[in-house]
Amino acid sequence: MARKLQFEDLERAKSKKEAAPAEQDLENLYDLIIPPGTPSYIIYDLVEEFDLEPFGRKMGVHIVETDEREVIVLRGALEEVQAAEKYLHEELQAWIESD
């Protein structure tokens, strides 16, 4: 049975590796916004393979109406975020075509 992703699981996993101060320098960090409905195994893979930090961020989500929702973003250096974005696109495409 597939494990259900909880945001707290990602935070806990990354907090073990985290040794940064509370006030983090965001100057050279970028966010990869995870679309709502993304399968949890893809998010786990992105966090582990690209060493990205999971965060929650409130932003407008345009589905039927514009609602402000908490979404998962994965934060890291530009190169890792770009590689993760490519991987995310490929995995979502494979997931869509799998049926």
Backbone atoms as SQL, in Angstrom:
CREATE TABLE atoms (id INTEGER PRIMARY KEY, chain TEXT, resi INTEGER, resn TEXT, atom TEXT, x REAL, y REAL, z REAL);
INSERT INTO atoms VALUES
  (1, 'A', 1, 'MET', 'N', 0.837, -1.173, 0.000),
  (2, 'A', 1, 'MET', 'CA', 0.000, 0.000, 0.000),
  (3, 'A', 1, 'MET', 'C', 0.888, 1.244, 0.000),
  (4, 'A', 2, 'ALA', 'N', 0.531, 2.230, -0.775),
  (5, 'A', 2, 'ALA', 'CA', 1.307, 3.458, -0.873),
  (6, 'A', 2, 'ALA', 'C', 1.199, 4.260, 0.416),
  (7, 'A', 3, 'ARG', 'N', 2.293, 4.867, 0.788),
  (8, 'A', 3, 'ARG', 'CA', 2.323, 5.689, 1.990),
  (9, 'A', 3, 'ARG', 'C', 1.802, 7.080, 1.660),
  (10, 'A', 4, 'LYS', 'N', 0.953, 7.601, 2.498),
  (11, 'A', 4, 'LYS', 'CA', 0.383, 8.927, 2.275),
  (12, 'A', 4, 'LYS', 'C', 1.367, 9.986, 2.754),
  (13, 'A', 5, 'LEU', 'N', 1.674, 10.936, 1.882),
  (14, 'A', 5, 'LEU', 'CA', 2.614, 11.995, 2.191),
  (15, 'A', 5, 'LEU', 'C', 2.006, 12.993, 3.160),
  (16, 'A', 6, 'GLN', 'N', 2.740, 13.296, 4.186),
  (17, 'A', 6, 'GLN', 'CA', 2.380, 14.348, 5.118),
  (18, 'A', 6, 'GLN', 'C', 3.510, 15.371, 5.088),
  (19, 'A', 7, 'PHE', 'N', 3.164, 16.643, 5.053),
  (20, 'A', 7, 'PHE', 'CA', 4.169, 17.692, 5.015),
  (21, 'A', 7, 'PHE', 'C', 5.126, 17.570, 6.199),
  (22, 'A', 8, 'GLU', 'N', 4.618, 17.158, 7.333),
  (23, 'A', 8, 'GLU', 'CA', 5.438, 17.007, 8.529),
  (24, 'A', 8, 'GLU', 'C', 6.521, 15.948, 8.328),
  (25, 'A', 9, 'ASP', 'N', 6.220, 14.899, 7.545),
  (26, 'A', 9, 'ASP', 'CA', 7.216, 13.863, 7.263),
  (27, 'A', 9, 'ASP', 'C', 8.421, 14.446, 6.547),
  (28, 'A', 10, 'LEU', 'N', 8.153, 15.292, 5.565),
  (29, 'A', 10, 'LEU', 'CA', 9.240, 15.919, 4.822),
  (30, 'A', 10, 'LEU', 'C', 10.044, 16.855, 5.715),
  (31, 'A', 11, 'GLU', 'N', 9.341, 17.635, 6.529),
  (32, 'A', 11, 'GLU', 'CA', 10.035, 18.550, 7.429),
  (33, 'A', 11, 'GLU', 'C', 10.915, 17.787, 8.417),
  (34, 'A', 12, 'ARG', 'N', 10.385, 16.709, 8.960),
  (35, 'A', 12, 'ARG', 'CA', 11.135, 15.900, 9.921),
  (36, 'A', 12, 'ARG', 'C', 12.377, 15.297, 9.293),
  (37, 'A', 13, 'ALA', 'N', 12.233, 14.784, 8.082),
  (38, 'A', 13, 'ALA', 'CA', 13.371, 14.161, 7.405),
  (39, 'A', 13, 'ALA', 'C', 14.467, 15.177, 7.137),
  (40, 'A', 14, 'LYS', 'N', 14.089, 16.359, 6.731),
  (41, 'A', 14, 'LYS', 'CA', 15.075, 17.383, 6.433),
  (42, 'A', 14, 'LYS', 'C', 15.639, 18.031, 7.685),
  (43, 'A', 15, 'SER', 'N', 14.869, 18.081, 8.763),
  (44, 'A', 15, 'SER', 'CA', 15.361, 18.725, 9.981),
  (45, 'A', 15, 'SER', 'C', 16.523, 17.947, 10.588),
  (46, 'A', 16, 'LYS', 'N', 16.598, 16.655, 10.317),
  (47, 'A', 16, 'LYS', 'CA', 17.719, 15.860, 10.803),
  (48, 'A', 16, 'LYS', 'C', 19.023, 16.321, 10.169),
  (49, 'A', 17, 'LYS', 'N', 18.965, 16.684, 8.899),
  (50, 'A', 17, 'LYS', 'CA', 20.155, 17.135, 8.181),
  (51, 'A', 17, 'LYS', 'C', 20.440, 18.619, 8.411),
  (52, 'A', 18, 'GLU', 'N', 19.430, 19.326, 8.862),
  (53, 'A', 18, 'GLU', 'CA', 19.520, 20.783, 8.956),
  (54, 'A', 18, 'GLU', 'C', 20.378, 21.213, 10.126),
  (55, 'A', 19, 'ALA', 'N', 21.350, 22.038, 9.848),
  (56, 'A', 19, 'ALA', 'CA', 22.180, 22.606, 10.900),
  (57, 'A', 19, 'ALA', 'C', 22.291, 24.111, 10.700),
  (58, 'A', 20, 'ALA', 'N', 21.352, 24.677, 9.953),
  (59, 'A', 20, 'ALA', 'CA', 21.370, 26.103, 9.632),
  (60, 'A', 20, 'ALA', 'C', 20.711, 26.902, 10.746),
  (61, 'A', 21, 'PRO', 'N', 21.088, 28.179, 10.873),
  (62, 'A', 21, 'PRO', 'CA', 20.431, 29.027, 11.868),
  (63, 'A', 21, 'PRO', 'C', 18.970, 29.291, 11.504),
  (64, 'A', 22, 'ALA', 'N', 18.194, 29.788, 12.466),
  (65, 'A', 22, 'ALA', 'CA', 16.763, 30.014, 12.249),
  (66, 'A', 22, 'ALA', 'C', 16.512, 31.007, 11.115),
  (67, 'A', 23, 'GLU', 'N', 17.312, 32.051, 11.029),
  (68, 'A', 23, 'GLU', 'CA', 17.161, 33.055, 9.964),
  (69, 'A', 23, 'GLU', 'C', 18.030, 32.621, 8.794),
  (70, 'A', 24, 'GLN', 'N', 17.393, 32.113, 7.758),
  (71, 'A', 24, 'GLN', 'CA', 18.128, 31.559, 6.630),
  (72, 'A', 24, 'GLN', 'C', 18.322, 32.612, 5.552),
  (73, 'A', 25, 'ASP', 'N', 19.501, 32.641, 4.965),
  (74, 'A', 25, 'ASP', 'CA', 19.786, 33.560, 3.871),
  (75, 'A', 25, 'ASP', 'C', 19.138, 33.017, 2.603),
  (76, 'A', 26, 'LEU', 'N', 18.214, 33.774, 2.032),
  (77, 'A', 26, 'LEU', 'CA', 17.457, 33.319, 0.868),
  (78, 'A', 26, 'LEU', 'C', 17.998, 33.849, -0.447),
  (79, 'A', 27, 'GLU', 'N', 19.126, 34.539, -0.420),
  (80, 'A', 27, 'GLU', 'CA', 19.612, 35.231, -1.603),
  (81, 'A', 27, 'GLU', 'C', 19.821, 34.332, -2.811),
  (82, 'A', 28, 'ASN', 'N', 20.437, 33.188, -2.666),
  (83, 'A', 28, 'ASN', 'CA', 20.726, 32.314, -3.803),
  (84, 'A', 28, 'ASN', 'C', 19.860, 31.059, -3.813),
  (85, 'A', 29, 'LEU', 'N', 18.677, 31.138, -3.222),
  (86, 'A', 29, 'LEU', 'CA', 17.776, 29.992, -3.186),
  (87, 'A', 29, 'LEU', 'C', 16.553, 30.256, -4.043),
  (88, 'A', 30, 'TYR', 'N', 16.025, 29.202, -4.636),
  (89, 'A', 30, 'TYR', 'CA', 14.873, 29.287, -5.518),
  (90, 'A', 30, 'TYR', 'C', 13.838, 28.269, -5.074),
  (91, 'A', 31, 'ASP', 'N', 12.555, 28.536, -5.383),
  (92, 'A', 31, 'ASP', 'CA', 11.467, 27.637, -5.013),
  (93, 'A', 31, 'ASP', 'C', 10.905, 26.938, -6.231),
  (94, 'A', 32, 'LEU', 'N', 10.698, 25.642, -6.108),
  (95, 'A', 32, 'LEU', 'CA', 9.981, 24.854, -7.106),
  (96, 'A', 32, 'LEU', 'C', 8.605, 24.596, -6.513),
  (97, 'A', 33, 'ILE', 'N', 7.569, 25.149, -7.130),
  (98, 'A', 33, 'ILE', 'CA', 6.208, 25.001, -6.630),
  (99, 'A', 33, 'ILE', 'C', 5.658, 23.655, -7.106),
  (100, 'A', 34, 'ILE', 'N', 5.196, 22.856, -6.169),
  (101, 'A', 34, 'ILE', 'CA', 4.646, 21.546, -6.490),
  (102, 'A', 34, 'ILE', 'C', 3.150, 21.714, -6.752),
  (103, 'A', 35, 'PRO', 'N', 2.685, 21.324, -7.933),
  (104, 'A', 35, 'PRO', 'CA', 1.253, 21.470, -8.233),
  (105, 'A', 35, 'PRO', 'C', 0.394, 20.625, -7.292),
  (106, 'A', 36, 'PRO', 'N', -0.732, 21.177, -6.836),
  (107, 'A', 36, 'PRO', 'CA', -1.643, 20.373, -6.014),
  (108, 'A', 36, 'PRO', 'C', -2.053, 19.105, -6.766),
  (109, 'A', 37, 'GLY', 'N', -2.082, 17.981, -6.068),
  (110, 'A', 37, 'GLY', 'CA', -2.452, 16.714, -6.686),
  (111, 'A', 37, 'GLY', 'C', -1.268, 15.899, -7.163),
  (112, 'A', 38, 'THR', 'N', -0.056, 16.411, -7.002),
  (113, 'A', 38, 'THR', 'CA', 1.142, 15.668, -7.403),
  (114, 'A', 38, 'THR', 'C', 1.267, 14.435, -6.510),
  (115, 'A', 39, 'PRO', 'N', 1.486, 13.252, -7.108),
  (116, 'A', 39, 'PRO', 'CA', 1.634, 12.035, -6.292),
  (117, 'A', 39, 'PRO', 'C', 2.770, 12.180, -5.277),
  (118, 'A', 40, 'SER', 'N', 2.538, 11.660, -4.087),
  (119, 'A', 40, 'SER', 'CA', 3.503, 11.823, -2.998),
  (120, 'A', 40, 'SER', 'C', 4.852, 11.175, -3.300),
  (121, 'A', 41, 'TYR', 'N', 4.870, 10.061, -4.026),
  (122, 'A', 41, 'TYR', 'CA', 6.153, 9.411, -4.297),
  (123, 'A', 41, 'TYR', 'C', 7.058, 10.307, -5.145),
  (124, 'A', 42, 'ILE', 'N', 6.481, 11.139, -6.000),
  (125, 'A', 42, 'ILE', 'CA', 7.285, 12.058, -6.808),
  (126, 'A', 42, 'ILE', 'C', 7.895, 13.135, -5.911),
  (127, 'A', 43, 'ILE', 'N', 7.121, 13.628, -4.960),
  (128, 'A', 43, 'ILE', 'CA', 7.630, 14.656, -4.052),
  (129, 'A', 43, 'ILE', 'C', 8.752, 14.088, -3.188),
  (130, 'A', 44, 'TYR', 'N', 8.565, 12.883, -2.665),
  (131, 'A', 44, 'TYR', 'CA', 9.628, 12.236, -1.883),
  (132, 'A', 44, 'TYR', 'C', 10.895, 12.092, -2.720),
  (133, 'A', 45, 'ASP', 'N', 10.756, 11.637, -3.961),
  (134, 'A', 45, 'ASP', 'CA', 11.917, 11.481, -4.832),
  (135, 'A', 45, 'ASP', 'C', 12.632, 12.809, -5.055),
  (136, 'A', 46, 'LEU', 'N', 11.882, 13.879, -5.278),
  (137, 'A', 46, 'LEU', 'CA', 12.481, 15.191, -5.503),
  (138, 'A', 46, 'LEU', 'C', 13.273, 15.661, -4.288),
  (139, 'A', 47, 'VAL', 'N', 12.703, 15.480, -3.102),
  (140, 'A', 47, 'VAL', 'CA', 13.381, 15.908, -1.877),
  (141, 'A', 47, 'VAL', 'C', 14.673, 15.126, -1.690),
  (142, 'A', 48, 'GLU', 'N', 14.614, 13.822, -1.883),
  (143, 'A', 48, 'GLU', 'CA', 15.783, 12.981, -1.636),
  (144, 'A', 48, 'GLU', 'C', 16.847, 13.086, -2.730),
  (145, 'A', 49, 'GLU', 'N', 16.438, 13.028, -3.988),
  (146, 'A', 49, 'GLU', 'CA', 17.411, 13.006, -5.082),
  (147, 'A', 49, 'GLU', 'C', 18.091, 14.343, -5.324),
  (148, 'A', 50, 'PHE', 'N', 17.382, 15.436, -5.092),
  (149, 'A', 50, 'PHE', 'CA', 17.937, 16.739, -5.410),
  (150, 'A', 50, 'PHE', 'C', 18.288, 17.549, -4.164),
  (151, 'A', 51, 'ASP', 'N', 18.149, 16.940, -2.982),
  (152, 'A', 51, 'ASP', 'CA', 18.512, 17.559, -1.716),
  (153, 'A', 51, 'ASP', 'C', 17.876, 18.936, -1.553),
  (154, 'A', 52, 'LEU', 'N', 16.564, 19.005, -1.772),
  (155, 'A', 52, 'LEU', 'CA', 15.814, 20.249, -1.651),
  (156, 'A', 52, 'LEU', 'C', 15.099, 20.292, -0.303),
  (157, 'A', 53, 'GLU', 'N', 14.867, 21.492, 0.199),
  (158, 'A', 53, 'GLU', 'CA', 14.193, 21.682, 1.480),
  (159, 'A', 53, 'GLU', 'C', 12.703, 21.920, 1.249),
  (160, 'A', 54, 'PRO', 'N', 11.821, 21.153, 1.883),
  (161, 'A', 54, 'PRO', 'CA', 10.383, 21.382, 1.731),
  (162, 'A', 54, 'PRO', 'C', 9.900, 22.519, 2.629),
  (163, 'A', 55, 'PHE', 'N', 9.049, 23.359, 2.081),
  (164, 'A', 55, 'PHE', 'CA', 8.440, 24.462, 2.816),
  (165, 'A', 55, 'PHE', 'C', 6.992, 24.578, 2.396),
  (166, 'A', 56, 'GLY', 'N', 6.199, 25.191, 3.238),
  (167, 'A', 56, 'GLY', 'CA', 4.829, 25.539, 2.881),
  (168, 'A', 56, 'GLY', 'C', 4.795, 27.010, 2.499),
  (169, 'A', 57, 'ARG', 'N', 3.978, 27.345, 1.533),
  (170, 'A', 57, 'ARG', 'CA', 3.879, 28.740, 1.093),
  (171, 'A', 57, 'ARG', 'C', 2.446, 29.013, 0.681),
  (172, 'A', 58, 'LYS', 'N', 1.898, 30.118, 1.137),
  (173, 'A', 58, 'LYS', 'CA', 0.545, 30.511, 0.729),
  (174, 'A', 58, 'LYS', 'C', 0.635, 31.273, -0.576),
  (175, 'A', 59, 'MET', 'N', -0.217, 30.866, -1.527),
  (176, 'A', 59, 'MET', 'CA', -0.249, 31.560, -2.806),
  (177, 'A', 59, 'MET', 'C', -1.570, 31.298, -3.494),
  (178, 'A', 60, 'GLY', 'N', -1.896, 32.106, -4.456),
  (179, 'A', 60, 'GLY', 'CA', -3.129, 31.927, -5.206),
  (180, 'A', 60, 'GLY', 'C', -3.031, 30.717, -6.110),
  (181, 'A', 61, 'VAL', 'N', -4.024, 29.846, -6.053),
  (182, 'A', 61, 'VAL', 'CA', -4.076, 28.658, -6.898),
  (183, 'A', 61, 'VAL', 'C', -5.291, 28.791, -7.801),
  (184, 'A', 62, 'HIS', 'N', -5.052, 28.811, -9.101),
  (185, 'A', 62, 'HIS', 'CA', -6.137, 29.004, -10.080),
  (186, 'A', 62, 'HIS', 'C', -6.636, 27.643, -10.549),
  (187, 'A', 63, 'ILE', 'N', -7.706, 27.169, -9.952),
  (188, 'A', 63, 'ILE', 'CA', -8.321, 25.924, -10.399),
  (189, 'A', 63, 'ILE', 'C', -9.634, 26.301, -11.069),
  (190, 'A', 64, 'VAL', 'N', -10.673, 26.496, -10.335),
  (191, 'A', 64, 'VAL', 'CA', -11.915, 27.031, -10.889),
  (192, 'A', 64, 'VAL', 'C', -11.982, 28.504, -10.537),
  (193, 'A', 65, 'GLU', 'N', -11.750, 28.793, -9.294),
  (194, 'A', 65, 'GLU', 'CA', -11.662, 30.157, -8.809),
  (195, 'A', 65, 'GLU', 'C', -10.287, 30.320, -8.180),
  (196, 'A', 66, 'THR', 'N', -9.881, 31.541, -8.024),
  (197, 'A', 66, 'THR', 'CA', -8.594, 31.781, -7.388),
  (198, 'A', 66, 'THR', 'C', -8.767, 31.710, -5.882),
  (199, 'A', 67, 'ASP', 'N', -8.147, 30.717, -5.283),
  (200, 'A', 67, 'ASP', 'CA', -8.157, 30.559, -3.831),
  (201, 'A', 67, 'ASP', 'C', -6.729, 30.650, -3.342),
  (202, 'A', 68, 'GLU', 'N', -6.537, 31.218, -2.161),
  (203, 'A', 68, 'GLU', 'CA', -5.224, 31.196, -1.563),
  (204, 'A', 68, 'GLU', 'C', -5.115, 29.909, -0.756),
  (205, 'A', 69, 'ARG', 'N', -4.107, 29.114, -1.066),
  (206, 'A', 69, 'ARG', 'CA', -3.918, 27.818, -0.410),
  (207, 'A', 69, 'ARG', 'C', -2.473, 27.661, 0.002),
  (208, 'A', 70, 'GLU', 'N', -2.272, 26.766, 0.950),
  (209, 'A', 70, 'GLU', 'CA', -0.921, 26.388, 1.342),
  (210, 'A', 70, 'GLU', 'C', -0.457, 25.319, 0.360),
  (211, 'A', 71, 'VAL', 'N', 0.651, 25.572, -0.322),
  (212, 'A', 71, 'VAL', 'CA', 1.207, 24.604, -1.254),
  (213, 'A', 71, 'VAL', 'C', 2.601, 24.218, -0.793),
  (214, 'A', 72, 'ILE', 'N', 3.083, 23.105, -1.283),
  (215, 'A', 72, 'ILE', 'CA', 4.434, 22.660, -0.976),
  (216, 'A', 72, 'ILE', 'C', 5.376, 23.259, -2.001),
  (217, 'A', 73, 'VAL', 'N', 6.459, 23.844, -1.527),
  (218, 'A', 73, 'VAL', 'CA', 7.525, 24.300, -2.409),
  (219, 'A', 73, 'VAL', 'C', 8.806, 23.622, -1.950),
  (220, 'A', 74, 'LEU', 'N', 9.669, 23.335, -2.886),
  (221, 'A', 74, 'LEU', 'CA', 10.965, 22.741, -2.576),
  (222, 'A', 74, 'LEU', 'C', 12.022, 23.778, -2.897),
  (223, 'A', 75, 'ARG', 'N', 12.840, 24.125, -1.923),
  (224, 'A', 75, 'ARG', 'CA', 13.788, 25.224, -2.038),
  (225, 'A', 75, 'ARG', 'C', 15.212, 24.706, -2.128),
  (226, 'A', 76, 'GLY', 'N', 15.968, 25.314, -3.023),
  (227, 'A', 76, 'GLY', 'CA', 17.368, 24.948, -3.164),
  (228, 'A', 76, 'GLY', 'C', 18.082, 25.866, -4.133),
  (229, 'A', 77, 'ALA', 'N', 19.307, 25.500, -4.456),
  (230, 'A', 77, 'ALA', 'CA', 20.116, 26.263, -5.407),
  (231, 'A', 77, 'ALA', 'C', 19.510, 26.150, -6.806),
  (232, 'A', 78, 'LEU', 'N', 19.806, 27.122, -7.648),
  (233, 'A', 78, 'LEU', 'CA', 19.195, 27.204, -8.968),
  (234, 'A', 78, 'LEU', 'C', 19.405, 25.933, -9.787),
  (235, 'A', 79, 'GLU', 'N', 20.596, 25.390, -9.800),
  (236, 'A', 79, 'GLU', 'CA', 20.881, 24.199, -10.612),
  (237, 'A', 79, 'GLU', 'C', 20.057, 23.004, -10.160),
  (238, 'A', 80, 'GLU', 'N', 19.960, 22.809, -8.838),
  (239, 'A', 80, 'GLU', 'CA', 19.176, 21.692, -8.323),
  (240, 'A', 80, 'GLU', 'C', 17.687, 21.874, -8.602),
  (241, 'A', 81, 'VAL', 'N', 17.206, 23.098, -8.457),
  (242, 'A', 81, 'VAL', 'CA', 15.788, 23.371, -8.695),
  (243, 'A', 81, 'VAL', 'C', 15.445, 23.160, -10.172),
  (244, 'A', 82, 'GLN', 'N', 16.331, 23.586, -11.064),
  (245, 'A', 82, 'GLN', 'CA', 16.082, 23.387, -12.492),
  (246, 'A', 82, 'GLN', 'C', 16.092, 21.903, -12.855),
  (247, 'A', 83, 'ALA', 'N', 17.024, 21.138, -12.299),
  (248, 'A', 83, 'ALA', 'CA', 17.064, 19.699, -12.552),
  (249, 'A', 83, 'ALA', 'C', 15.826, 19.017, -11.967),
  (250, 'A', 84, 'ALA', 'N', 15.410, 19.443, -10.787),
  (251, 'A', 84, 'ALA', 'CA', 14.218, 18.880, -10.155),
  (252, 'A', 84, 'ALA', 'C', 12.971, 19.221, -10.956),
  (253, 'A', 85, 'GLU', 'N', 12.903, 20.420, -11.507),
  (254, 'A', 85, 'GLU', 'CA', 11.750, 20.814, -12.318),
  (255, 'A', 85, 'GLU', 'C', 11.631, 19.931, -13.559),
  (256, 'A', 86, 'LYS', 'N', 12.755, 19.654, -14.190),
  (257, 'A', 86, 'LYS', 'CA', 12.750, 18.776, -15.364),
  (258, 'A', 86, 'LYS', 'C', 12.288, 17.374, -14.966),
  (259, 'A', 87, 'TYR', 'N', 12.810, 16.863, -13.856),
  (260, 'A', 87, 'TYR', 'CA', 12.433, 15.548, -13.362),
  (261, 'A', 87, 'TYR', 'C', 10.939, 15.508, -13.023),
  (262, 'A', 88, 'LEU', 'N', 10.437, 16.554, -12.361),
  (263, 'A', 88, 'LEU', 'CA', 9.024, 16.640, -12.004),
  (264, 'A', 88, 'LEU', 'C', 8.154, 16.584, -13.262),
  (265, 'A', 89, 'HIS', 'N', 8.515, 17.330, -14.273),
  (266, 'A', 89, 'HIS', 'CA', 7.747, 17.344, -15.522),
  (267, 'A', 89, 'HIS', 'C', 7.727, 15.955, -16.156),
  (268, 'A', 90, 'GLU', 'N', 8.886, 15.299, -16.234),
  (269, 'A', 90, 'GLU', 'CA', 8.972, 13.963, -16.831),
  (270, 'A', 90, 'GLU', 'C', 8.150, 12.946, -16.042),
  (271, 'A', 91, 'GLU', 'N', 8.233, 13.003, -14.720),
  (272, 'A', 91, 'GLU', 'CA', 7.501, 12.049, -13.883),
  (273, 'A', 91, 'GLU', 'C', 5.993, 12.272, -13.960),
  (274, 'A', 92, 'LEU', 'N', 5.570, 13.534, -13.972),
  (275, 'A', 92, 'LEU', 'CA', 4.140, 13.809, -14.093),
  (276, 'A', 92, 'LEU', 'C', 3.619, 13.364, -15.453),
  (277, 'A', 93, 'GLN', 'N', 4.414, 13.576, -16.506),
  (278, 'A', 93, 'GLN', 'CA', 4.003, 13.132, -17.846),
  (279, 'A', 93, 'GLN', 'C', 3.863, 11.612, -17.893),
  (280, 'A', 94, 'ALA', 'N', 4.827, 10.893, -17.295),
  (281, 'A', 94, 'ALA', 'CA', 4.760, 9.432, -17.260),
  (282, 'A', 94, 'ALA', 'C', 3.566, 8.967, -16.429),
  (283, 'A', 95, 'TRP', 'N', 3.272, 9.654, -15.336),
  (284, 'A', 95, 'TRP', 'CA', 2.137, 9.298, -14.486),
  (285, 'A', 95, 'TRP', 'C', 0.820, 9.504, -15.230),
  (286, 'A', 96, 'ILE', 'N', 0.710, 10.597, -15.973),
  (287, 'A', 96, 'ILE', 'CA', -0.502, 10.882, -16.730),
  (288, 'A', 96, 'ILE', 'C', -0.714, 9.836, -17.824),
  (289, 'A', 97, 'GLU', 'N', 0.347, 9.448, -18.493),
  (290, 'A', 97, 'GLU', 'CA', 0.253, 8.503, -19.611),
  (291, 'A', 97, 'GLU', 'C', 0.184, 7.052, -19.175),
  (292, 'A', 98, 'SER', 'N', 0.318, 6.779, -17.877),
  (293, 'A', 98, 'SER', 'CA', 0.379, 5.393, -17.400),
  (294, 'A', 98, 'SER', 'C', -0.959, 4.674, -17.441),
  (295, 'A', 99, 'ASP', 'N', -2.057, 5.373, -17.550),
  (296, 'A', 99, 'ASP', 'CA', -3.359, 4.712, -17.546),
  (297, 'A', 99, 'ASP', 'C', -3.745, 4.157, -18.871);
